[in-house]
């Protein structure tokens, strides 16, 4: 239902824009398609899509009251932006009746789509009932991951240690019995279970009966959007990477980077005066912060950011409510505006829009020694945002760096323009919801 709710939300708002525009055109005797109002009507529709997506419509809103609040705020913000543009241009580009009509119909439609997505999510939880054959600590970790960062709705309904899942004498089949008892629809096998022929034979029987069977690594990839390092060997990371092995993707991504960088320069130029005023009020010191980072193939470059910390503080890991961050700096971080000067790095070729976030050289040296395969992330350009960033957030220590690395490997394996756009969309949501640190 979630996949259906997304196009329905877009189609419903488009129908509203077209219907009210045509009604107004017919009532006032003009050709809507041939008029300048056609483009502005579509602009209103695109605004509704972007703002509502940022608010989590339709798939991130969990409760009815939250759905009404998100839908209403999305429409109000969209109408406010289009109205501001009309005032700035000095002409009524869109008739008031059209704007109000679209607003009045879009709010309940977005609520309906959000509830539809929620209904589908609940049904998906019933469908994806997971039985895990692994060590208890691994099962607990997997259950926590499904509760916090799922890509597909599922719940762990049972677990067996590999020693408990082995077929016993007398025809006893513990794995089949546990699957029937828990009505499991997905069977997950750890590496030890995969090496046991009696467990694999039971899994094959369950597979023939309609259950989906996955290795632990495959489940993490399909349901959680990450590659678990504990299940990987070096050879398993020798997959094709878009930035390395596909020339067409490299060219198209670079064009996307340049377009984004040029647009970002315009936004940066417009925001600098306001940032200067904010710095004078609650963030005194230099405007920009420069720091050396490690880029593609281990090259070093200087990254640019709007300064958010007090002058003279050290560059150690940041944390929630870090006392080094100034009040205005905290606002810049929450809105991700502190990252905006990095459009210069994008145009230089130091960064891409999407990729693993670059780290300081001293941290890279430490992490390469402590984390397996950490150097693989440097095969591509680092990014302004990334899959690990939207899934996990900022890294505050080595444990966080390990978690993010698993998401980065998933991104490298599935690197594509479609995936890049998906990451950019989720970043937009993060900005709208103020999820920066």
XYZ file of N, CA and C in Angstrom, residues 82-329:
744
model
N 4.135 30.304 -3.084
C 3.624 30.755 -4.384
C 3.027 32.158 -4.267
N 2.418 32.465 -3.113
C 1.860 33.806 -2.905
C 2.977 34.839 -2.784
N 4.070 34.492 -2.090
C 5.209 35.402 -1.969
C 5.800 35.710 -3.346
N 5.893 34.686 -4.184
C 6.417 34.896 -5.543
C 5.516 35.841 -6.329
N 4.203 35.680 -6.168
C 3.271 36.559 -6.873
C 3.416 38.005 -6.411
N 3.591 38.183 -5.093
C 3.797 39.534 -4.574
C 5.102 40.133 -5.084
N 6.153 39.299 -5.139
C 7.467 39.763 -5.587
C 7.431 40.140 -7.068
N 6.757 39.329 -7.873
C 6.649 39.621 -9.305
C 5.701 40.791 -9.551
N 4.713 40.940 -8.670
C 3.767 42.040 -8.813
C 2.602 41.733 -9.727
N 2.278 40.431 -9.873
C 1.174 40.048 -10.745
C 0.509 38.804 -10.174
N -0.791 38.705 -10.332
C -1.526 37.523 -9.867
C -1.352 36.405 -10.881
N -0.283 35.656 -10.743
C 0.032 34.588 -11.702
C -0.947 33.434 -11.602
N -1.460 33.198 -10.417
C -2.445 32.146 -10.206
C -3.693 32.761 -9.579
N -4.857 32.457 -10.123
C -6.100 32.986 -9.547
C -6.279 32.495 -8.114
N -6.825 33.368 -7.279
C -7.026 33.014 -5.871
C -7.945 31.811 -5.733
N -8.958 31.724 -6.599
C -9.903 30.607 -6.529
C -9.201 29.270 -6.779
N -8.239 29.267 -7.695
C -7.501 28.040 -7.995
C -6.643 27.633 -6.802
N -5.913 28.591 -6.239
C -5.032 28.301 -5.106
C -5.828 27.784 -3.917
N -6.937 28.470 -3.594
C -7.748 28.049 -2.454
C -8.407 26.700 -2.700
N -8.857 26.463 -3.921
C -9.485 25.184 -4.255
C -8.508 24.024 -4.141
N -7.321 24.234 -4.662
C -6.291 23.191 -4.569
C -5.924 22.941 -3.114
N -5.791 24.007 -2.342
C -5.442 23.867 -0.928
C -6.515 23.087 -0.173
N -7.779 23.423 -0.418
C -8.886 22.791 0.308
C -9.004 21.301 -0.005
N -8.678 20.894 -1.220
C -8.798 19.479 -1.585
C -7.524 18.686 -1.284
N -6.376 19.346 -1.298
C -5.107 18.627 -1.097
C -4.935 18.159 0.336
N -5.399 18.959 1.300
C -5.216 18.569 2.706
C -5.877 17.228 3.004
N -7.184 17.059 2.763
C -7.786 15.748 3.066
C -7.237 14.627 2.191
N -6.825 14.954 0.957
C -6.271 13.921 0.090
C -4.938 13.406 0.639
N -4.089 14.312 1.100
C -2.808 13.897 1.680
C -3.032 13.062 2.945
N -4.038 13.426 3.736
C -4.358 12.653 4.939
C -4.792 11.242 4.545
N -5.649 11.158 3.529
C -6.114 9.845 3.063
C -4.942 8.974 2.608
N -4.026 9.556 1.834
C -2.871 8.797 1.341
C -1.954 8.362 2.478
N -1.813 9.209 3.492
C -0.997 8.853 4.650
C -1.603 7.688 5.419
N -2.924 7.699 5.580
C -3.589 6.594 6.269
C -3.527 5.313 5.436
N -3.596 5.469 4.115
C -3.480 4.311 3.226
C -2.101 3.675 3.350
N -1.060 4.510 3.398
C 0.301 4.003 3.551
C 0.461 3.312 4.897
N -0.138 3.862 5.929
C -0.049 3.272 7.272
C -0.750 1.915 7.301
N -1.904 1.808 6.638
C -2.624 0.538 6.575
C -1.774 -0.520 5.889
N -1.118 -0.125 4.799
C -0.249 -1.043 4.082
C 0.926 -1.484 4.922
N 1.451 -0.565 5.733
C 2.591 -0.894 6.591
C 2.200 -1.931 7.625
N 1.004 -1.785 8.203
C 0.554 -2.754 9.189
C 0.380 -4.135 8.559
N -0.148 -4.168 7.338
C -0.313 -5.443 6.660
C 1.036 -6.062 6.328
N 2.004 -5.211 5.990
C 3.339 -5.718 5.673
C 3.982 -6.351 6.897
N 3.706 -5.804 8.089
C 4.248 -6.373 9.317
C 3.691 -7.779 9.532
N 2.413 -7.975 9.212
C 1.826 -9.294 9.330
C 2.441 -10.258 8.313
N 2.764 -9.733 7.145
C 3.291 -10.586 6.078
C 4.738 -10.983 6.350
N 5.582 -10.069 6.806
C 6.997 -10.341 7.006
C 7.258 -10.730 8.456
N 6.954 -11.977 8.749
C 7.185 -12.528 10.084
C 8.488 -13.329 10.012
N 9.487 -12.875 10.753
C 10.853 -13.351 10.553
C 11.256 -14.336 11.645
N 11.752 -15.502 11.212
C 12.341 -16.489 12.114
C 13.843 -16.518 11.843
N 14.637 -16.253 12.879
C 16.081 -16.111 12.716
C 16.802 -17.303 13.337
N 17.693 -17.910 12.564
C 18.565 -18.961 13.078
C 19.948 -18.355 13.245
N 20.284 -17.992 14.480
C 21.551 -17.314 14.758
C 21.771 -17.281 16.260
N 22.927 -16.809 16.651
C 23.229 -16.606 18.064
C 22.269 -15.591 18.664
N 21.928 -15.729 19.949
C 20.949 -14.849 20.587
C 21.346 -13.371 20.507
N 22.621 -13.081 20.654
C 23.062 -11.684 20.599
C 22.822 -11.096 19.202
N 23.025 -11.918 18.164
C 22.785 -11.458 16.797
C 21.302 -11.232 16.550
N 20.467 -12.094 17.136
C 19.017 -11.940 16.998
C 18.552 -10.649 17.668
N 19.059 -10.372 18.866
C 18.681 -9.152 19.585
C 19.078 -7.914 18.802
N 20.283 -7.949 18.221
C 20.754 -6.816 17.419
C 19.876 -6.617 16.199
N 19.503 -7.716 15.541
C 18.652 -7.634 14.354
C 17.273 -7.072 14.700
N 16.708 -7.512 15.818
C 15.397 -7.009 16.242
C 15.455 -5.511 16.526
N 16.526 -5.057 17.161
C 16.686 -3.622 17.428
C 16.792 -2.837 16.127
N 17.540 -3.362 15.172
C 17.702 -2.687 13.883
C 16.357 -2.553 13.175
N 15.549 -3.623 13.213
C 14.241 -3.580 12.554
C 13.318 -2.559 13.207
N 13.490 -2.348 14.499
C 12.661 -1.369 15.207
C 13.079 0.059 14.893
N 14.368 0.277 14.571
C 14.886 1.635 14.424
C 15.053 2.076 12.976
N 15.620 1.217 12.112
C 16.004 1.664 10.774
C 15.509 0.747 9.660
N 14.251 0.341 9.640
C 13.823 -0.603 8.602
C 13.616 0.059 7.244
N 13.921 -0.688 6.201
C 13.543 -0.286 4.849
C 12.262 -0.989 4.427
N 12.013 -2.156 5.009
C 10.786 -2.913 4.779
C 10.251 -3.351 6.135
N 8.937 -3.269 6.303
C 8.331 -3.590 7.588
C 8.423 -5.083 7.877
N 8.914 -5.419 9.051
C 9.044 -6.814 9.465
C 9.204 -6.866 10.975
N 8.987 -8.029 11.549
C 9.193 -8.213 12.983
C 9.713 -9.627 13.221
N 10.617 -9.752 14.190
C 11.164 -11.060 14.543
C 10.144 -11.776 15.425
N 9.624 -12.907 14.942
C 8.596 -13.641 15.683
C 9.153 -14.861 16.393
N 10.412 -15.213 16.095
C 11.011 -16.366 16.751
C 12.482 -16.485 16.405
N 13.203 -17.266 17.183
C 14.626 -17.472 16.904
C 15.058 -18.827 17.415
N 16.100 -19.366 16.788
C 16.712 -20.619 17.186
C 18.219 -20.486 17.082
N 18.925 -21.035 18.051
C 20.375 -21.151 17.902
C 20.631 -22.250 16.875
N 21.696 -22.157 16.076
C 21.965 -23.213 15.082
C 21.957 -24.622 15.678
N 22.442 -24.766 16.912
C 22.451 -26.092 17.542
C 21.030 -26.595 17.787
N 20.094 -25.667 18.016
C 18.699 -26.048 18.263
C 17.943 -26.331 16.977
N 18.425 -25.800 15.864
C 17.707 -25.933 14.591
C 18.075 -27.195 13.827
N 19.141 -27.872 14.238
C 19.578 -29.070 13.516
C 18.532 -30.185 13.619
N 18.372 -30.905 12.517
C 17.445 -32.044 12.515
C 17.961 -33.135 13.441
N 17.051 -33.698 14.215
C 17.420 -34.726 15.181
C 16.985 -36.102 14.665
N 17.425 -37.140 15.383
C 17.012 -38.484 15.022
C 15.519 -38.668 15.217
N 14.951 -39.613 14.514
C 13.516 -39.870 14.635
C 12.670 -38.940 13.802
N 13.293 -38.205 12.869
C 12.534 -37.352 11.967
C 12.152 -36.000 12.534
N 12.692 -35.652 13.695
C 12.375 -34.347 14.290
C 13.029 -33.225 13.489
N 12.243 -32.196 13.150
C 12.741 -31.065 12.356
C 12.414 -29.768 13.096
N 13.308 -29.331 13.976
C 13.029 -28.163 14.835
C 12.751 -26.872 14.053
N 13.488 -26.644 12.970
C 13.294 -25.406 12.204
C 11.909 -25.373 11.566
N 11.485 -26.478 10.982
C 10.148 -26.537 10.370
C 9.060 -26.366 11.417
N 9.270 -26.987 12.574
C 8.276 -26.873 13.651
C 8.180 -25.436 14.157
N 9.334 -24.774 14.330
C 9.337 -23.380 14.806
C 8.692 -22.451 13.782
N 8.935 -22.712 12.500
C 8.338 -21.874 11.449
C 6.822 -22.018 11.447
N 6.334 -23.241 11.614
C 4.886 -23.464 11.644
C 4.272 -22.841 12.890
N 4.942 -22.998 14.010
C 4.430 -22.479 15.287
C 4.331 -20.950 15.275
N 5.292 -20.290 14.654
C 5.330 -18.821 14.632
C 4.751 -18.220 13.359
N 4.247 -19.086 12.472
C 3.709 -18.629 11.177
C 4.721 -17.730 10.452
N 5.954 -18.167 10.433
C 7.039 -17.379 9.839
C 6.933 -17.365 8.321
N 7.150 -16.191 7.747
C 7.139 -16.050 6.291
C 8.540 -15.813 5.733
N 9.503 -15.455 6.615
C 10.887 -15.242 6.198
C 11.797 -16.008 7.152
N 12.682 -16.842 6.600
C 13.644 -17.599 7.390
C 15.023 -17.003 7.141
N 15.732 -16.624 8.208
C 17.051 -16.003 8.088
C 18.088 -16.928 8.708
N 19.136 -17.231 7.939
C 20.172 -18.149 8.381
C 21.505 -17.429 8.536
N 22.116 -17.589 9.692
C 23.468 -17.053 9.891
C 24.477 -17.947 9.164
N 25.739 -17.573 9.178
C 26.755 -18.322 8.437
C 26.894 -19.754 8.964
N 26.867 -19.921 10.282
C 26.977 -21.259 10.865
C 25.820 -22.150 10.418
N 24.606 -21.572 10.372
C 23.437 -22.345 9.946
C 23.535 -22.731 8.475
N 24.118 -21.866 7.668
C 24.269 -22.159 6.241
C 25.207 -23.330 5.994
N 26.120 -23.575 6.920
C 27.092 -24.655 6.762
C 26.567 -26.004 7.257
N 25.367 -26.009 7.818
C 24.800 -27.247 8.355
C 23.786 -27.816 7.357
N 24.055 -28.993 6.836
C 23.205 -29.566 5.793
C 21.794 -29.863 6.285
N 21.634 -30.236 7.549
C 20.292 -30.554 8.062
C 19.433 -29.294 8.169
N 20.066 -28.172 8.527
C 19.324 -26.905 8.596
C 18.965 -26.427 7.203
N 19.910 -26.504 6.273
C 19.655 -26.084 4.892
C 18.550 -26.934 4.270
N 18.526 -28.247 4.574
C 17.484 -29.135 4.043
C 16.108 -28.707 4.545
N 16.019 -28.338 5.831
C 14.739 -27.852 6.378
C 14.343 -26.524 5.747
N 15.339 -25.648 5.554
C 15.065 -24.353 4.927
C 14.560 -24.547 3.499
N 15.128 -25.515 2.786
C 14.685 -25.801 1.415
C 13.237 -26.281 1.410
N 12.866 -27.079 2.403
C 11.486 -27.555 2.515
C 10.530 -26.390 2.773
N 10.928 -25.494 3.657
C 10.108 -24.315 3.942
C 10.017 -23.407 2.717
N 11.112 -23.291 1.983
C 11.127 -22.483 0.761
C 10.142 -23.036 -0.255
N 10.112 -24.353 -0.408
C 9.182 -24.996 -1.340
C 7.733 -24.780 -0.923
N 7.522 -24.590 0.406
C 6.164 -24.381 0.918
C 5.721 -22.926 0.849
N 6.630 -22.015 0.420
C 6.243 -20.615 0.245
C 6.973 -19.611 1.103
N 7.780 -20.062 2.053
C 8.547 -19.131 2.880
C 9.747 -18.604 2.099
N 10.127 -17.361 2.388
C 11.335 -16.798 1.785
C 12.526 -17.104 2.684
N 13.605 -17.562 2.089
C 14.811 -17.914 2.839
C 15.921 -16.946 2.461
N 16.555 -16.361 3.485
C 17.625 -15.391 3.254
C 18.806 -15.698 4.170
N 20.001 -15.439 3.657
C 21.152 -15.418 4.552
C 21.056 -14.150 5.392
N 21.815 -14.111 6.477
C 21.787 -12.927 7.334
C 22.222 -11.692 6.563
N 23.237 -11.841 5.723
C 23.724 -10.719 4.918
C 22.651 -10.233 3.948
N 21.960 -11.180 3.282
C 20.903 -10.813 2.332
C 19.748 -10.115 3.038
N 19.431 -10.557 4.264
C 18.330 -9.925 4.995
C 18.685 -8.500 5.382
N 19.897 -8.300 5.880
C 20.329 -6.942 6.220
C 20.252 -6.036 4.992
N 20.652 -6.566 3.856
C 20.663 -5.752 2.644
C 19.245 -5.423 2.184
N 18.359 -6.408 2.173
C 17.014 -6.196 1.660
C 16.075 -5.485 2.600
N 16.196 -5.743 3.890
C 15.249 -5.183 4.869
C 15.784 -3.973 5.630
N 17.112 -3.809 5.678
C 17.695 -2.736 6.485
C 18.576 -1.777 5.689
N 18.892 -2.106 4.443
C 19.679 -1.197 3.617
C 21.122 -1.050 4.050
N 21.735 -2.149 4.512
C 23.125 -2.112 4.946
C 23.757 -3.480 4.705
N 25.084 -3.509 4.708
C 25.825 -4.757 4.578
C 26.553 -5.012 5.895
N 26.215 -6.089 6.614
C 26.850 -6.346 7.915
C 28.292 -6.805 7.752
N 29.208 -6.087 8.359
C 30.631 -6.402 8.206
C 30.973 -7.779 8.758
N 30.270 -8.216 9.779
C 30.558 -9.521 10.363
C 30.297 -10.670 9.416
N 29.487 -10.431 8.387
C 29.143 -11.475 7.434
C 29.921 -11.348 6.120
N 30.822 -10.364 6.040
C 31.505 -10.080 4.781
C 32.950 -10.552 4.790
N 33.432 -10.898 3.619
C 34.844 -11.131 3.372
C 35.282 -10.160 2.296
N 36.596 -9.975 2.147
C 37.094 -8.986 1.194
C 36.570 -9.241 -0.214
N 36.502 -10.500 -0.625
C 36.073 -10.823 -1.980
C 34.611 -10.433 -2.204
N 33.796 -10.418 -1.139
C 32.382 -10.067 -1.278
C 32.188 -8.580 -1.528
N 33.252 -7.777 -1.374
C 33.174 -6.344 -1.647
C 33.695 -5.988 -3.042
N 34.004 -7.002 -3.841
C 34.519 -6.740 -5.181
C 33.376 -6.649 -6.190
N 32.311 -5.953 -5.812
C 31.184 -5.725 -6.713
C 31.441 -4.486 -7.558
N 30.664 -4.357 -8.653
C 30.791 -3.168 -9.502
C 30.315 -1.936 -8.747
N 31.087 -0.863 -8.835
C 30.746 0.409 -8.209
C 30.540 1.433 -9.330
N 29.406 2.121 -9.295
C 29.067 3.041 -10.376
C 30.157 4.041 -10.689
N 30.725 4.646 -9.644
C 31.749 5.685 -9.830
C 33.069 5.127 -10.349
N 33.227 3.808 -10.316
C 34.485 3.185 -10.736
C 34.331 2.407 -12.034
N 33.207 1.689 -12.182
C 33.076 0.731 -13.269
C 32.064 1.119 -14.344
N 31.302 2.213 -14.173
C 30.300 2.569 -15.184
C 30.517 4.019 -15.632
N 31.108 4.162 -16.813
C 31.486 5.487 -17.309
C 30.276 6.388 -17.519
N 29.178 5.825 -18.010
C 27.983 6.641 -18.259
C 27.448 7.224 -16.952
N 27.411 6.399 -15.913
C 26.960 6.888 -14.611
C 27.874 7.989 -14.104
N 29.186 7.822 -14.291
C 30.138 8.842 -13.842
C 29.851 10.190 -14.495
N 29.604 10.172 -15.818
C 29.343 11.430 -16.543
C 28.033 12.074 -16.085
N 26.984 11.260 -15.991
C 25.681 11.796 -15.601
C 25.708 12.334 -14.172
N 26.409 11.627 -13.293
C 26.481 12.094 -11.908
C 27.252 13.405 -11.820
N 28.301 13.525 -12.616
C 29.071 14.773 -12.593
C 28.222 15.937 -13.108
N 27.406 15.684 -14.126
C 26.496 16.731 -14.615
C 25.505 17.130 -13.522
N 24.984 16.138 -12.785
C 24.083 16.424 -11.669
C 24.798 17.258 -10.611
N 26.046 16.909 -10.328
C 26.833 17.656 -9.336
C 27.010 19.116 -9.757
N 27.356 19.321 -11.020
C 27.593 20.691 -11.510
C 26.316 21.514 -11.460
N 25.202 20.915 -11.901
C 23.926 21.627 -11.847
C 23.537 21.987 -10.432
N 23.704 21.039 -9.512
C 23.387 21.296 -8.110
C 24.317 22.355 -7.537
N 25.604 22.277 -7.912
C 26.576 23.237 -7.389
C 26.283 24.655 -7.821
N 25.916 24.829 -9.088
C 25.601 26.169 -9.598
C 24.353 26.730 -8.920
N 23.336 25.881 -8.766
C 22.125 26.329 -8.076
C 22.426 26.656 -6.619
N 23.284 25.843 -6.004
C 23.648 26.081 -4.610
C 24.407 27.374 -4.406
N 25.220 27.770 -5.398
C 25.936 29.044 -5.301
C 24.971 30.218 -5.217
N 23.899 30.147 -5.991
C 22.891 31.215 -5.967
C 22.254 31.295 -4.581
N 21.884 30.132 -4.034
C 21.276 30.095 -2.700
C 22.258 30.602 -1.642
N 23.519 30.193 -1.765
C 24.539 30.622 -0.809
C 24.717 32.135 -0.831
N 24.763 32.720 -2.029
C 24.917 34.166 -2.149
C 23.751 34.909 -1.507
N 22.544 34.333 -1.643
C 21.362 34.984 -1.064
C 21.336 34.875 0.460
N 21.907 33.789 1.010
C 21.829 33.553 2.456
C 22.959 34.189 3.251
N 24.078 34.471 2.604
C 25.244 34.989 3.327
C 24.928 36.226 4.161
N 24.201 37.241 3.635
C 23.899 38.422 4.472
C 23.155 38.076 5.758
N 22.212 37.118 5.687
C 21.459 36.719 6.873
C 22.347 35.953 7.861
N 23.247 35.130 7.320
C 24.166 34.393 8.185
C 25.114 35.349 8.897
N 25.569 36.391 8.194
C 26.455 37.392 8.811
C 25.747 38.073 9.976
N 24.476 38.431 9.777
C 23.704 39.051 10.863
C 23.554 38.095 12.041
N 23.270 36.815 11.736
C 23.151 35.822 12.798
C 24.450 35.643 13.563
N 25.572 35.663 12.840
C 26.880 35.540 13.497
C 27.150 36.718 14.423
N 26.780 37.897 13.985
C 26.991 39.080 14.808
C 26.180 39.004 16.102
N 24.992 38.395 16.000
C 24.117 38.325 17.171
C 24.491 37.189 18.128
N 24.838 36.001 17.588
C 25.020 34.851 18.487
C 26.079 33.861 18.028
N 27.050 34.316 17.222
C 28.064 33.371 16.745
C 29.300 34.139 16.279
N 29.786 35.031 17.114
C 30.842 35.958 16.688
C 32.129 35.210 16.314
N 32.743 35.695 15.235
C 33.967 35.080 14.739
C 33.965 35.045 13.229
N 34.856 34.249 12.654
C 34.954 34.153 11.198
C 33.708 33.500 10.610
N 33.402 33.840 9.366
C 32.212 33.304 8.703
C 32.402 31.837 8.339
N 33.547 31.519 7.720
C 33.785 30.172 7.215
C 34.728 29.383 8.117
N 34.550 28.077 8.072
C 35.426 27.158 8.797
C 36.059 26.231 7.757
N 37.376 26.121 7.779
C 38.097 25.273 6.819
C 38.745 24.119 7.549
N 38.662 22.952 6.939
C 39.234 21.771 7.584
C 39.667 20.770 6.514
N 40.801 20.112 6.762
C 41.305 19.128 5.806
C 40.528 17.821 5.943
N 40.140 17.253 4.810
C 39.420 15.981 4.782
C 40.061 15.052 3.745
N 39.721 13.774 3.835
C 40.235 12.776 2.900
C 39.180 12.491 1.840
N 39.583 12.588 0.577
C 38.654 12.401 -0.523
C 38.904 11.135 -1.308
N 38.527 11.182 -2.584
C 38.619 10.013 -3.454
C 40.071 9.546 -3.585
N 40.260 8.234 -3.472
C 41.569 7.577 -3.577
C 42.592 8.150 -2.572
N 42.080 8.629 -1.444
C 42.957 9.079 -0.376
C 43.523 10.475 -0.531
N 43.116 11.194 -1.592
C 43.604 12.565 -1.756
C 43.013 13.461 -0.672
N 43.754 14.517 -0.320
C 43.284 15.426 0.722
C 42.818 16.740 0.104
N 41.812 17.329 0.713
C 41.302 18.614 0.242
C 40.779 19.401 1.430
N 40.548 20.692 1.209
C 40.048 21.566 2.266
C 38.540 21.745 2.088
N 37.794 21.312 3.083
C 36.343 21.425 3.019
C 35.914 22.765 3.618
N 34.850 23.351 3.075
C 34.335 24.638 3.542
C 32.994 24.452 4.229
N 32.850 25.089 5.382
C 31.577 25.052 6.109
C 31.351 26.409 6.757
N 30.094 26.732 7.021
C 29.801 27.893 7.855
C 30.144 27.523 9.292
N 30.886 28.379 9.974
C 31.329 28.063 11.325
C 30.143 27.972 12.277
N 30.106 26.883 13.058
C 29.016 26.678 14.018
C 29.509 26.580 15.455
N 30.827 26.489 15.651
C 31.383 26.354 16.999
C 32.124 27.625 17.406
N 32.370 27.728 18.678
C 33.130 28.869 19.186
C 34.541 28.850 18.613
N 35.090 30.003 18.378
C 36.431 30.117 17.802
C 37.461 29.497 18.750
N 38.364 28.695 18.177
C 39.447 28.114 18.971
C 39.153 26.763 19.571
N 37.958 26.181 19.317
C 37.654 24.858 19.866
C 38.348 23.774 19.060
N 38.509 22.581 19.672
C 39.190 21.483 18.983
C 38.247 20.832 17.972
N 38.794 19.878 17.196
C 38.033 19.252 16.110
C 37.715 17.796 16.400
N 37.482 17.459 17.664
C 37.143 16.085 18.018
C 35.702 15.787 17.624
N 35.292 14.502 17.786
C 33.931 14.095 17.421
C 32.897 15.014 18.092
N 31.849 15.346 17.344
C 30.762 16.122 17.937
C 29.728 15.180 18.547
N 28.904 15.723 19.446
C 27.882 14.924 20.105
C 26.611 15.751 20.232
N 25.543 15.085 20.669
C 24.290 15.790 20.906
C 24.510 16.870 21.968
N 23.944 18.056 21.716
C 24.044 19.176 22.662
C 25.496 19.495 23.007
N 26.377 19.434 22.003
C 27.799 19.726 22.201
C 27.945 21.165 22.680
N 28.614 21.389 23.835
C 28.728 22.745 24.397
C 29.571 23.684 23.528
N 30.354 23.140 22.599
C 31.171 23.994 21.737
C 30.341 24.714 20.679
N 29.135 24.221 20.420
C 28.291 24.790 19.367
C 27.568 26.023 19.902
N 27.625 27.119 19.141
C 26.957 28.357 19.542
C 25.457 28.253 19.271
N 24.633 29.123 19.867
C 23.189 29.057 19.618
C 22.830 29.191 18.131
N 23.431 30.159 17.442
C 23.142 30.310 16.024
C 23.752 29.155 15.232
N 24.897 28.662 15.676
C 25.510 27.509 15.035
C 24.629 26.278 15.115
